[in-house]
Every structure is written in C-alpha cells, then in structure tokens.
XYZ file of C-alpha atoms in Angstrom:
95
model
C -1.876 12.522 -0.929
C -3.648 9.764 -2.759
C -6.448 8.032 -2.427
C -6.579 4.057 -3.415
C -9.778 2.276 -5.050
C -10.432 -1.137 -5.843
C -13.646 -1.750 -7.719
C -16.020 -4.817 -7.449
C -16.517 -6.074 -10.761
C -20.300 -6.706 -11.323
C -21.516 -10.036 -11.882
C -22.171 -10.748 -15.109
C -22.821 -14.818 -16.449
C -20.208 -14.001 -18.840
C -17.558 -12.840 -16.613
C -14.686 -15.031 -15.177
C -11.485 -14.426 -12.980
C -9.429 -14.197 -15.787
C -11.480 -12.482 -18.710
C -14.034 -9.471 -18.015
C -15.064 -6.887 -20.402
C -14.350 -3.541 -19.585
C -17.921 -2.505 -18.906
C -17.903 -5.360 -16.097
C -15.119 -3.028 -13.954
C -16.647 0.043 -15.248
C -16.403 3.233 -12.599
C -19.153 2.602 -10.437
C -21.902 5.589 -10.232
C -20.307 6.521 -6.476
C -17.472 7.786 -9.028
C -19.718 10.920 -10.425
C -21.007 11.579 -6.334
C -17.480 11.880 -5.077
C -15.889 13.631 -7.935
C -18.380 16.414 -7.991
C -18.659 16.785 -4.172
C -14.796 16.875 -3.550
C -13.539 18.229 -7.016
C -11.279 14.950 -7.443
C -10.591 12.508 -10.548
C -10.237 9.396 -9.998
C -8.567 7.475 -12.723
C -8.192 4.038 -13.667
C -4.342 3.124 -12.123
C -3.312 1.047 -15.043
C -5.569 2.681 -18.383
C -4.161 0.503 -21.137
C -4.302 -2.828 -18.870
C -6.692 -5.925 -20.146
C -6.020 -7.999 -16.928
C -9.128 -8.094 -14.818
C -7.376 -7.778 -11.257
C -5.711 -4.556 -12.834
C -8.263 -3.057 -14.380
C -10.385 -2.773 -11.036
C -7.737 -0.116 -9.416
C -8.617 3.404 -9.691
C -6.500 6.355 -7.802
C -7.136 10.175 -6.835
C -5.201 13.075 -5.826
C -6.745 14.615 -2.964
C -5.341 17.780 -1.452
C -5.697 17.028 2.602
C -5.942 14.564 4.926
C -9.468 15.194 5.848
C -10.812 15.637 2.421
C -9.077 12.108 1.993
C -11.101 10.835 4.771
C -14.278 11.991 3.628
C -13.931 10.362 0.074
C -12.753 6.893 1.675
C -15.996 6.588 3.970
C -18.223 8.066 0.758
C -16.807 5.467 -1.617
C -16.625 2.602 0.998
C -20.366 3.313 1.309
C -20.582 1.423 -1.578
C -21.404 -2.380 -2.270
C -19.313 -1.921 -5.633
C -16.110 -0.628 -3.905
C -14.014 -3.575 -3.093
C -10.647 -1.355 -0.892
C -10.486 2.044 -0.825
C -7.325 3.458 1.115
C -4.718 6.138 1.558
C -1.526 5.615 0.176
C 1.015 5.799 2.972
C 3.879 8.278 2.031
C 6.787 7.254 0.593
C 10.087 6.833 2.408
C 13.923 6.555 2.549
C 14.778 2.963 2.831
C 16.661 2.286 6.009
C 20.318 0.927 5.462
C-alpha cells in the first residue's frame, strides 16, 4: 500500500510558480516524526525532477491499512502538507 504526499512549498520572496529552489520544497520536519514513529521512508516521487509542481510529491510504502491511516492524519496535521492520500489499488481495465 502507498501512501501519497504533496508538500507546501514555503514562501520564500524568491520563489515563483515556475522556479523554486530545492530547499523551498524541502521534506518538511513532520517527515523525521512519521518516519521514526511508523518505520516508513518517504521519498521524493520524481528525485531527479527540477519542475516545482513535481518536486513537491513524496510517496511511502506502508505495510497496512491502519498504519496508512495513522501516517495520513499525522502528516495532514501539518500546515506544510498540501494532500496526503492512499493510493487506490491498481486494477484490470474493464473491456
């Protein structure tokens, strides 16, 4: 199962919509919390990306459906998390 992040870049007098450093959609501190309470990783979704929307997505593996619940209401606690979701399983397209 895996979790879903989107991270509010901070506001910074440099940043724009289309250019932000990497530091500006940095993992938030609520990162550290979850990771050592839960024994996840969450890692950026696209590493190598420079775009700013796609460097703000961050995913986890968790193990169950409740420990998956617990990290979405710990993360959404926070004013930098933007989304934060489970990823619905994936299916058989239907003819």
């Amino acid at each position: 199962m895996e979790v879903i992040v989107q991270v509010r870049p901070r506001q910074t007098p440099q940043a724009t919509r289309t250019t932000r450093a990497a530091s500006d959609v940095a993992p938030p501190a609520v990162f550290r919390t979850v990771e050592e309470e839960y024994g996840v990783t969450l890692r950026p979704m696209h590493p190598n990306a420079h775009d700013a929307v796609l460097c703000t997505y961050y995913y986890a593996n968790v193990t169950d459906e409740a420990t998956a619940h617990e990290v979405l209401t710990r993360l959404r606690r926070s004013t930098r998390i933007e989304a934060a979701y489970v990823k619905p399983a994936d299916e058989m397209p239907t003819p």
